[in-house]
């Protein structure tokens, strides 16, 4: 879609223009700080403008929650397979929302100004139970399952099929042995070799990755601001 | 069974590996034994920099992790205790909401005795408000930027709800720009690079250095910053590498039993050896199969 | 003194952990239930965080500090987020998104240039290559050449011919070595998480009980009881699966007698 036709379509051009204005403003301010009297563009953008963005973002209450609720409601109403689990979700989302709002870590009224203090104290215990014993533990355990999968993946997939895979294997083996603490006593020669690999073999490659990722990010950022990449700004549109 | 040995290893059900992994971790966790440990240069650099901080310096500790980070909490406990021991002042911040809560946990559980910043040869009990202040969660980027220049202008209350103007330490050092060192325990986003992006890009006072405690997966990616920091450019002067870094720090600090990291080292060794044996067996069976004409 | 409530907290944590661990054996209803419960609790908790943000960053400044400039136009623009659910007026949802993207991209460009780009290049080239002893000089050469050829590897605008081919091969050596080292460090990192989870299951005193909201190490000492019960339950499920499998294979075998 050409730029000219794009600008005539207000539904696309307004968001793109807004992204351009704010992007350019922040980049421009970085190089040239405009000061008129006591007004400083840099302090205005870094303080007041960011407060405005927070106020704007504060209005998006529960958009994700509404979306998840819609999906699971459809599962239950159309009796799709495993709809019983969606029923758990439908019941627990409002329950947890109410408990967290009344007694959670981000409770709206922890000092009991409007809502009586005993409500906060009792819901606090229920919140602690569901948050620390179920939510936190489940999330940590899902993450920790990766520990099992990495061992089984290492066993099944780490084969020296060709020279490239052999290099990967050798450095991986040396660093693994160097990282195992017991090898400080059993095979102490792995330590200095591991240190050399991390400092002089890994560092240049990772430095290159950092620099090239930075170049890519800067190029992509400039493309987004100048509307060559429209997908992020148009939230799934053209 | 008539099946060649390499077929057995190639076709091994992964659930046996899960069981072996579970045993390799459960047994050393249940039966705690001391483990030998060598100290890496990343930990040594961080420890010696903190040991050599001039008395009266201000150090900022940033807790940028939540409950899921098993590697960062022991590191934080040890570094916090080390800073309390030394004659320095401490500000605590968090870019993650759970960070200051972790810091509060640590402050309540560790010993508060340490050298007096005003009289470095004397041992005193460090007090909250005078030697240590927990500034709480930095919810927005604006706050991170603003707090560099002024604390009283950026926030009204600390983590516990005390007005910041009433805290002696904030009256003494009203801004992060007075700090000598920023130590961040970070994983994910906002993470290890965030302070470098926001604070290092302001006009840096000559003596502000950064150090970081990282989970194992992030370390290779941040080693270039450690290399840059060692050379005096924007980067880290010290780095703690996962649970092993915490164990090494505990050895250097000398207060054993503080963080439980050295006790986990045997389990680490066991799993590493399991993986190494698995890789060797897997490769041997792969080559044997190839030699016998398999695909 | 350990209260029954603390023991309930610890036992629930152990039970939920086993619900997740049971996935390693096979997909089962307990795991699905825990998974859906986790999603629901996270989303519900997220709603309360959103409401707190609303209270602190909009309601309090407007009502208590009279900042009506927060409402007009910014909160009104923020209302456009709800047009996500409308098909006809979806384009209004793009307005606050566009503002956020513009600001985020601008801020990223500022920070990334100095810290990730200039400083890294500085560190790579500004320092002397030759040192007093041979080993350090060799290391500095390796560091410099490695950085140079690896950056070269990522530039796709030039065709790799002649001497560039050997540079490419050298770069692959460096990058593959770095990936192997990354894998090994990742193993160490992931295992640390798993070790901490096992410290919870086995009631170890080295687990941060109070930092994880599960009470105290004294309450944690009761965890192995639930662990043992859950292990027995898991063994029972494995055994009944084995019996079912044997029954189905023996009944499937045709009897030609």
Tab-separated table of N, CA, C and O in Angstrom, chain C residues 69-171:
chain	number	residue	atom	x	y	z
C	69	UNK	N	-5.365	17.304	33.948
C	69	UNK	CA	-4.704	17.134	32.655
C	69	UNK	C	-4.386	15.666	32.381
C	69	UNK	O	-4.061	15.287	31.266
C	70	UNK	N	-4.485	14.829	33.450
C	70	UNK	CA	-4.305	13.402	33.219
C	70	UNK	C	-5.510	12.815	32.493
C	70	UNK	O	-5.404	11.852	31.767
C	71	UNK	N	-6.702	13.405	32.762
C	71	UNK	CA	-7.919	12.824	32.202
C	71	UNK	C	-8.111	13.287	30.760
C	71	UNK	O	-8.424	12.498	29.888
C	72	UNK	N	-7.931	14.615	30.559
C	72	UNK	CA	-8.137	15.132	29.208
C	72	UNK	C	-6.782	15.532	28.647
C	72	UNK	O	-6.178	16.491	29.122
C	73	UNK	N	-6.235	14.900	27.633
C	73	UNK	CA	-6.902	13.853	26.862
C	73	UNK	C	-6.491	12.423	27.204
C	73	UNK	O	-6.971	11.490	26.591
C	74	UNK	N	-5.591	12.233	28.183
C	74	UNK	CA	-4.910	10.944	28.254
C	74	UNK	C	-5.786	9.788	28.711
C	74	UNK	O	-5.732	8.699	28.147
C	75	UNK	N	-6.591	9.972	29.732
C	75	UNK	CA	-7.451	8.855	30.165
C	75	UNK	C	-8.488	8.560	29.082
C	75	UNK	O	-8.889	7.404	28.890
C	76	UNK	N	-8.939	9.591	28.369
C	76	UNK	CA	-9.910	9.366	27.294
C	76	UNK	C	-9.286	8.548	26.175
C	76	UNK	O	-9.923	7.668	25.593
C	77	UNK	N	-8.009	8.843	25.882
C	77	UNK	CA	-7.313	8.019	24.882
C	77	UNK	C	-7.205	6.592	25.417
C	77	UNK	O	-7.366	5.620	24.685
C	78	UNK	N	-6.930	6.479	26.724
C	78	UNK	CA	-6.806	5.159	27.328
C	78	UNK	C	-8.089	4.348	27.235
C	78	UNK	O	-8.060	3.129	27.123
C	79	UNK	N	-9.247	5.040	27.247
C	79	UNK	CA	-10.537	4.346	27.097
C	79	UNK	C	-10.620	3.618	25.766
C	79	UNK	O	-11.332	2.619	25.635
C	80	UNK	N	-9.853	4.108	24.786
C	80	UNK	CA	-9.888	3.478	23.466
C	80	UNK	C	-9.392	2.045	23.478
C	80	UNK	O	-9.600	1.314	22.523
C	81	UNK	N	-8.680	1.642	24.578
C	81	UNK	CA	-8.235	0.251	24.680
C	81	UNK	C	-9.419	-0.710	24.577
C	81	UNK	O	-9.291	-1.820	24.073
C	82	UNK	N	-10.596	-0.284	25.083
C	82	UNK	CA	-11.741	-1.199	25.108
C	82	UNK	C	-12.334	-1.438	23.733
C	82	UNK	O	-13.140	-2.353	23.564
C	83	UNK	N	-11.925	-0.645	22.731
C	83	UNK	CA	-12.425	-0.894	21.383
C	83	UNK	C	-11.791	-2.128	20.763
C	83	UNK	O	-12.104	-2.476	19.630
C	84	UNK	N	-10.899	-2.786	21.511
C	84	UNK	CA	-10.341	-4.074	21.085
C	84	UNK	C	-11.459	-5.080	20.805
C	84	UNK	O	-11.337	-5.951	19.945
C	85	UNK	N	-12.576	-4.942	21.553
C	85	UNK	CA	-13.645	-5.938	21.434
C	85	UNK	C	-14.667	-5.594	20.370
C	85	UNK	O	-15.607	-6.336	20.136
C	86	UNK	N	-14.501	-4.440	19.706
C	86	UNK	CA	-15.482	-4.054	18.699
C	86	UNK	C	-14.884	-4.285	17.323
C	86	UNK	O	-13.727	-4.008	17.071
C	87	UNK	N	-15.701	-4.794	16.417
C	87	UNK	CA	-15.176	-5.040	15.076
C	87	UNK	C	-15.212	-3.767	14.246
C	87	UNK	O	-14.348	-3.507	13.437
C	88	UNK	N	-16.241	-2.933	14.479
C	88	UNK	CA	-16.430	-1.756	13.628
C	88	UNK	C	-15.440	-0.646	13.988
C	88	UNK	O	-14.894	0.018	13.133
C	89	UNK	N	-15.216	-0.453	15.290
C	89	UNK	CA	-14.372	0.660	15.722
C	89	UNK	C	-13.005	0.197	16.178
C	89	UNK	O	-12.365	0.843	16.993
C	90	UNK	N	-12.523	-0.921	15.663
C	90	UNK	CA	-11.231	-1.472	16.096
C	90	UNK	C	-10.092	-0.483	15.891
C	90	UNK	O	-9.109	-0.484	16.626
C	91	UNK	N	-10.204	0.399	14.895
C	91	UNK	CA	-9.099	1.287	14.603
C	91	UNK	C	-8.820	2.260	15.747
C	91	UNK	O	-7.710	2.742	15.906
C	92	UNK	N	-9.840	2.537	16.573
C	92	UNK	CA	-9.608	3.415	17.726
C	92	UNK	C	-8.671	2.759	18.752
C	92	UNK	O	-7.927	3.440	19.457
C	93	UNK	N	-8.704	1.413	18.813
C	93	UNK	CA	-7.787	0.692	19.711
C	93	UNK	C	-6.343	0.942	19.327
C	93	UNK	O	-5.455	0.923	20.172
C	94	UNK	N	-6.117	1.224	18.039
C	94	UNK	CA	-4.748	1.418	17.586
C	94	UNK	C	-4.129	2.707	18.100
C	94	UNK	O	-2.902	2.849	18.094
C	95	UNK	N	-4.917	3.673	18.524
C	95	UNK	CA	-4.368	4.968	18.915
C	95	UNK	C	-3.492	4.865	20.158
C	95	UNK	O	-2.321	5.258	20.121
C	96	UNK	N	-4.006	4.347	21.291
C	96	UNK	CA	-3.088	4.245	22.436
C	96	UNK	C	-1.933	3.278	22.178
C	96	UNK	O	-0.825	3.493	22.662
C	97	UNK	N	-2.192	2.231	21.379
C	97	UNK	CA	-1.109	1.303	21.048
C	97	UNK	C	-0.002	2.023	20.299
C	97	UNK	O	1.182	1.853	20.572
C	98	UNK	N	-0.404	2.875	19.336
C	98	UNK	CA	0.577	3.590	18.524
C	98	UNK	C	1.401	4.535	19.384
C	98	UNK	O	2.622	4.644	19.203
C	99	UNK	N	0.757	5.210	20.332
C	99	UNK	CA	1.491	6.123	21.203
C	99	UNK	C	2.521	5.340	22.019
C	99	UNK	O	3.688	5.723	22.135
C	100	UNK	N	2.099	4.198	22.558
C	100	UNK	CA	3.005	3.368	23.334
C	100	UNK	C	4.168	2.870	22.514
C	100	UNK	O	5.322	2.875	22.953
C	101	UNK	N	3.875	2.455	21.272
C	101	UNK	CA	4.949	1.945	20.414
C	101	UNK	C	5.908	3.059	20.047
C	101	UNK	O	7.129	2.878	20.054
C	102	UNK	N	5.376	4.240	19.746
C	102	UNK	CA	6.240	5.362	19.404
C	102	UNK	C	7.172	5.693	20.545
C	102	UNK	O	8.398	5.789	20.372
C	103	UNK	N	6.621	5.790	21.756
C	103	UNK	CA	7.441	6.098	22.914
C	103	UNK	C	8.444	4.975	23.175
C	103	UNK	O	9.642	5.226	23.386
C	104	UNK	N	7.986	3.733	23.142
C	104	UNK	CA	8.864	2.602	23.446
C	104	UNK	C	10.024	2.516	22.459
C	104	UNK	O	11.171	2.307	22.855
C	105	UNK	N	9.709	2.701	21.171
C	105	UNK	CA	10.760	2.625	20.159
C	105	UNK	C	11.757	3.762	20.336
C	105	UNK	O	12.975	3.560	20.277
C	106	UNK	N	11.243	4.972	20.577
C	106	UNK	CA	12.129	6.111	20.780
C	106	UNK	C	13.041	5.902	21.977
C	106	UNK	O	14.259	6.120	21.901
C	107	UNK	N	12.462	5.448	23.091
C	107	UNK	CA	13.265	5.239	24.299
C	107	UNK	C	14.297	4.132	24.079
C	107	UNK	O	15.431	4.219	24.544
C	108	UNK	N	13.896	3.070	23.357
C	108	UNK	CA	14.821	1.978	23.097
C	108	UNK	C	16.000	2.454	22.258
C	108	UNK	O	17.146	2.105	22.518
C	109	UNK	N	15.716	3.286	21.249
C	109	UNK	CA	16.780	3.759	20.380
C	109	UNK	C	17.816	4.559	21.159
C	109	UNK	O	19.007	4.499	20.891
C	110	UNK	N	17.342	5.326	22.159
C	110	UNK	CA	18.275	6.118	22.940
C	110	UNK	C	19.236	5.254	23.741
C	110	UNK	O	20.445	5.420	23.699
C	111	UNK	N	18.675	4.286	24.477
C	111	UNK	CA	19.506	3.493	25.380
C	111	UNK	C	20.380	2.495	24.660
C	111	UNK	O	21.542	2.300	24.989
C	112	UNK	N	19.814	1.834	23.628
C	112	UNK	CA	20.536	0.753	22.956
C	112	UNK	C	21.791	1.258	22.282
C	112	UNK	O	22.825	0.591	22.288
C	113	UNK	N	21.714	2.443	21.693
C	113	UNK	CA	22.855	2.942	20.925
C	113	UNK	C	24.093	3.033	21.803
C	113	UNK	O	25.170	2.553	21.450
C	114	UNK	N	23.938	3.627	22.982
C	114	UNK	CA	25.124	3.863	23.795
C	114	UNK	C	25.611	2.588	24.475
C	114	UNK	O	26.780	2.233	24.383
C	115	UNK	N	24.699	1.876	25.160
C	115	UNK	CA	25.140	0.765	26.010
C	115	UNK	C	25.469	-0.489	25.208
C	115	UNK	O	26.469	-1.146	25.462
C	116	UNK	N	24.611	-0.845	24.252
C	116	UNK	CA	24.824	-2.111	23.548
C	116	UNK	C	25.688	-1.978	22.326
C	116	UNK	O	26.234	-2.948	21.847
C	117	UNK	N	25.785	-0.808	21.775
C	117	UNK	CA	26.433	-0.671	20.476
C	117	UNK	C	27.782	0.030	20.604
C	117	UNK	O	28.837	-0.571	20.413
C	118	UNK	N	27.750	1.311	20.998
C	118	UNK	CA	28.987	2.089	21.055
C	118	UNK	C	29.948	1.533	22.103
C	118	UNK	O	31.138	1.340	21.845
C	119	UNK	N	29.427	1.260	23.283
C	119	UNK	CA	30.296	0.784	24.372
C	119	UNK	C	30.931	-0.553	24.023
C	119	UNK	O	32.098	-0.808	24.341
C	120	UNK	N	30.182	-1.431	23.379
C	120	UNK	CA	30.727	-2.742	23.028
C	120	UNK	C	31.800	-2.616	21.964
C	120	UNK	O	32.841	-3.288	22.022
C	121	UNK	N	31.570	-1.759	20.981
C	121	UNK	CA	32.575	-1.574	19.934
C	121	UNK	C	33.819	-0.953	20.545
C	121	UNK	O	34.954	-1.347	20.252
C	122	UNK	N	33.598	0.024	21.436
C	122	UNK	CA	34.682	0.648	22.185
C	122	UNK	C	35.542	-0.391	22.874
C	122	UNK	O	36.764	-0.404	22.774
C	123	UNK	N	34.870	-1.279	23.615
C	123	UNK	CA	35.590	-2.288	24.389
C	123	UNK	C	36.351	-3.231	23.475
C	123	UNK	O	37.387	-3.776	23.856
C	124	UNK	N	35.864	-3.412	22.267
C	124	UNK	CA	36.519	-4.356	21.366
C	124	UNK	C	37.767	-3.761	20.727
C	124	UNK	O	38.748	-4.469	20.501
C	125	UNK	N	37.761	-2.452	20.421
C	125	UNK	CA	38.859	-1.951	19.597
C	125	UNK	C	39.762	-0.933	20.267
C	125	UNK	O	40.828	-0.632	19.759
C	126	UNK	N	39.334	-0.392	21.426
C	126	UNK	CA	40.117	0.732	21.950
C	126	UNK	C	41.327	0.324	22.745
C	126	UNK	O	42.083	1.176	23.178
C	127	UNK	N	41.552	-0.950	22.951
C	127	UNK	CA	42.582	-1.350	23.895
C	127	UNK	C	43.764	-2.011	23.203
C	127	UNK	O	43.626	-2.602	22.148
C	128	UNK	N	44.951	-1.882	23.809
C	128	UNK	CA	46.163	-2.356	23.121
C	128	UNK	C	46.141	-3.856	22.905
C	128	UNK	O	45.682	-4.612	23.734
C	129	UNK	N	46.642	-4.280	21.724
C	129	UNK	CA	46.665	-5.702	21.413
C	129	UNK	C	47.882	-6.391	22.003
C	129	UNK	O	47.846	-7.565	22.304
C	130	UNK	N	48.986	-5.663	22.139
C	130	UNK	CA	50.213	-6.315	22.582
C	130	UNK	C	50.401	-6.114	24.073
C	130	UNK	O	50.201	-5.031	24.594
C	131	UNK	N	50.793	-7.180	24.754
C	131	UNK	CA	51.017	-7.102	26.200
C	131	UNK	C	52.394	-7.647	26.509
C	131	UNK	O	53.110	-8.101	25.628
C	132	UNK	N	52.741	-7.648	27.808
C	132	UNK	CA	54.089	-8.055	28.193
C	132	UNK	C	54.358	-9.518	27.848
C	132	UNK	O	55.404	-9.847	27.310
C	133	UNK	N	53.387	-10.409	28.166
C	133	UNK	CA	53.695	-11.821	27.904
C	133	UNK	C	52.915	-12.358	26.710
C	133	UNK	O	51.900	-11.824	26.311
C	134	UNK	N	53.405	-13.465	26.152
C	134	UNK	CA	52.903	-14.014	24.892
C	134	UNK	C	51.454	-14.490	25.021
C	134	UNK	O	50.643	-14.293	24.112
C	135	UNK	N	51.118	-15.125	26.154
C	135	UNK	CA	49.783	-15.708	26.316
C	135	UNK	C	48.707	-14.630	26.303
C	135	UNK	O	47.674	-14.757	25.640
C	136	UNK	N	48.955	-13.514	27.021
C	136	UNK	CA	47.969	-12.429	27.051
C	136	UNK	C	47.826	-11.815	25.662
C	136	UNK	O	46.711	-11.489	25.236
C	137	UNK	N	48.943	-11.673	24.959
C	137	UNK	CA	48.877	-11.123	23.596
C	137	UNK	C	48.049	-12.041	22.707
C	137	UNK	O	47.191	-11.581	21.945
C	138	UNK	N	48.301	-13.333	22.807
C	138	UNK	CA	47.536	-14.299	22.019
C	138	UNK	C	46.047	-14.178	22.324
C	138	UNK	O	45.203	-14.129	21.423
C	139	UNK	N	45.704	-14.086	23.631
C	139	UNK	CA	44.295	-13.973	24.020
C	139	UNK	C	43.666	-12.729	23.429
C	139	UNK	O	42.526	-12.764	22.948
C	140	UNK	N	44.396	-11.588	23.486
C	140	UNK	CA	43.826	-10.338	22.960
C	140	UNK	C	43.608	-10.420	21.460
C	140	UNK	O	42.618	-9.906	20.938
C	141	UNK	N	44.544	-11.101	20.769
C	141	UNK	CA	44.359	-11.285	19.333
C	141	UNK	C	43.127	-12.136	19.052
C	141	UNK	O	42.337	-11.837	18.163
C	142	UNK	N	42.991	-13.208	19.822
C	142	UNK	CA	41.830	-14.090	19.635
C	142	UNK	C	40.543	-13.298	19.852
C	142	UNK	O	39.591	-13.395	19.068
C	143	UNK	N	40.512	-12.485	20.909
C	143	UNK	CA	39.320	-11.693	21.227
C	143	UNK	C	39.001	-10.734	20.080
C	143	UNK	O	37.853	-10.641	19.628
C	144	UNK	N	40.035	-10.059	19.580
C	144	UNK	CA	39.806	-9.063	18.545
C	144	UNK	C	39.366	-9.721	17.233
C	144	UNK	O	38.363	-9.337	16.626
C	145	UNK	N	40.128	-10.739	16.823
C	145	UNK	CA	39.800	-11.407	15.558
C	145	UNK	C	38.439	-12.084	15.648
C	145	UNK	O	37.625	-12.021	14.716
C	146	UNK	N	38.163	-12.701	16.811
C	146	UNK	CA	36.879	-13.377	16.980
C	146	UNK	C	35.715	-12.421	16.849
C	146	UNK	O	34.725	-12.706	16.156
C	147	UNK	N	35.822	-11.258	17.503
C	147	UNK	CA	34.737	-10.274	17.403
C	147	UNK	C	34.551	-9.834	15.962
C	147	UNK	O	33.438	-9.767	15.445
C	148	UNK	N	35.664	-9.546	15.315
C	148	UNK	CA	35.624	-9.028	13.956
C	148	UNK	C	34.974	-10.004	12.977
C	148	UNK	O	34.035	-9.654	12.242
C	149	UNK	N	35.444	-11.269	12.988
C	149	UNK	CA	34.864	-12.210	12.021
C	149	UNK	C	33.437	-12.580	12.374
C	149	UNK	O	32.605	-12.816	11.486
C	150	UNK	N	33.095	-12.598	13.675
C	150	UNK	CA	31.723	-12.952	14.051
C	150	UNK	C	30.747	-11.871	13.608
C	150	UNK	O	29.635	-12.177	13.173
C	151	UNK	N	31.155	-10.581	13.722
C	151	UNK	CA	30.279	-9.517	13.223
C	151	UNK	C	30.110	-9.686	11.721
C	151	UNK	O	29.015	-9.527	11.172
C	152	UNK	N	31.205	-10.036	11.089
C	152	UNK	CA	31.197	-10.249	9.651
C	152	UNK	C	30.200	-11.324	9.247
C	152	UNK	O	29.539	-11.228	8.213
C	153	UNK	N	30.133	-12.366	10.062
C	153	UNK	CA	29.251	-13.495	9.803
C	153	UNK	C	27.811	-13.060	9.685
C	153	UNK	O	27.031	-13.620	8.919
C	154	UNK	N	27.413	-12.029	10.490
C	154	UNK	CA	26.011	-11.632	10.532
C	154	UNK	C	25.634	-10.640	9.448
C	154	UNK	O	24.487	-10.244	9.343
C	155	UNK	N	26.583	-10.210	8.653
C	155	UNK	CA	26.263	-9.251	7.595
C	155	UNK	C	25.949	-10.030	6.330
C	155	UNK	O	26.788	-10.724	5.783
C	156	UNK	N	24.727	-9.923	5.889
C	156	UNK	CA	24.295	-10.744	4.764
C	156	UNK	C	24.304	-10.014	3.437
C	156	UNK	O	23.874	-10.548	2.428
C	157	UNK	N	24.784	-8.768	3.418
C	157	UNK	CA	24.671	-7.987	2.181
C	157	UNK	C	25.775	-8.303	1.181
C	157	UNK	O	25.694	-7.927	0.032
C	158	UNK	N	26.825	-8.994	1.652
C	158	UNK	CA	27.950	-9.280	0.754
C	158	UNK	C	28.046	-10.784	0.522
C	158	UNK	O	27.862	-11.562	1.454
C	159	UNK	N	28.331	-11.184	-0.713
C	159	UNK	CA	28.478	-12.617	-0.999
C	159	UNK	C	29.825	-13.091	-0.471
C	159	UNK	O	30.852	-12.436	-0.662
C	160	UNK	N	29.827	-14.244	0.210
C	160	UNK	CA	31.050	-14.737	0.848
C	160	UNK	C	31.899	-15.512	-0.155
C	160	UNK	O	31.676	-16.687	-0.392
C	161	UNK	N	32.891	-14.818	-0.742
C	161	UNK	CA	33.754	-15.485	-1.742
C	161	UNK	C	35.201	-15.340	-1.333
C	161	UNK	O	35.566	-14.401	-0.647
C	162	UNK	N	36.045	-16.235	-1.791
C	162	UNK	CA	37.488	-16.105	-1.610
C	162	UNK	C	37.876	-16.033	-0.145
C	162	UNK	O	37.531	-16.906	0.635
C	163	UNK	N	38.654	-14.970	0.248
C	163	UNK	CA	39.101	-14.881	1.643
C	163	UNK	C	37.938	-14.747	2.619
C	163	UNK	O	38.049	-15.125	3.783
C	164	UNK	N	36.791	-14.204	2.127
C	164	UNK	CA	35.649	-14.070	3.026
C	164	UNK	C	35.134	-15.425	3.472
C	164	UNK	O	34.565	-15.566	4.556
C	165	UNK	N	35.376	-16.447	2.624
C	165	UNK	CA	34.889	-17.779	2.992
C	165	UNK	C	35.614	-18.291	4.231
C	165	UNK	O	35.016	-18.910	5.111
C	166	UNK	N	36.940	-18.045	4.302
C	166	UNK	CA	37.670	-18.524	5.487
C	166	UNK	C	37.280	-17.721	6.713
C	166	UNK	O	37.231	-18.242	7.836
C	167	UNK	N	36.981	-16.412	6.501
C	167	UNK	CA	36.502	-15.604	7.630
C	167	UNK	C	35.189	-16.187	8.137
C	167	UNK	O	34.956	-16.293	9.348
C	168	UNK	N	34.326	-16.594	7.200
C	168	UNK	CA	33.049	-17.188	7.558
C	168	UNK	C	33.230	-18.466	8.369
C	168	UNK	O	32.544	-18.694	9.365
C	169	UNK	N	34.188	-19.279	7.917
C	169	UNK	CA	34.420	-20.548	8.612
C	169	UNK	C	34.964	-20.304	10.009
C	169	UNK	O	34.570	-20.976	10.969
C	170	UNK	N	35.869	-19.335	10.145
C	170	UNK	CA	36.414	-19.008	11.467
C	170	UNK	C	35.291	-18.507	12.376
C	170	UNK	O	35.209	-18.858	13.563
C	171	UNK	N	34.391	-17.688	11.791
C	171	UNK	CA	33.284	-17.146	12.594
C	171	UNK	C	32.385	-18.267	13.082
C	171	UNK	O	31.925	-18.252	14.222
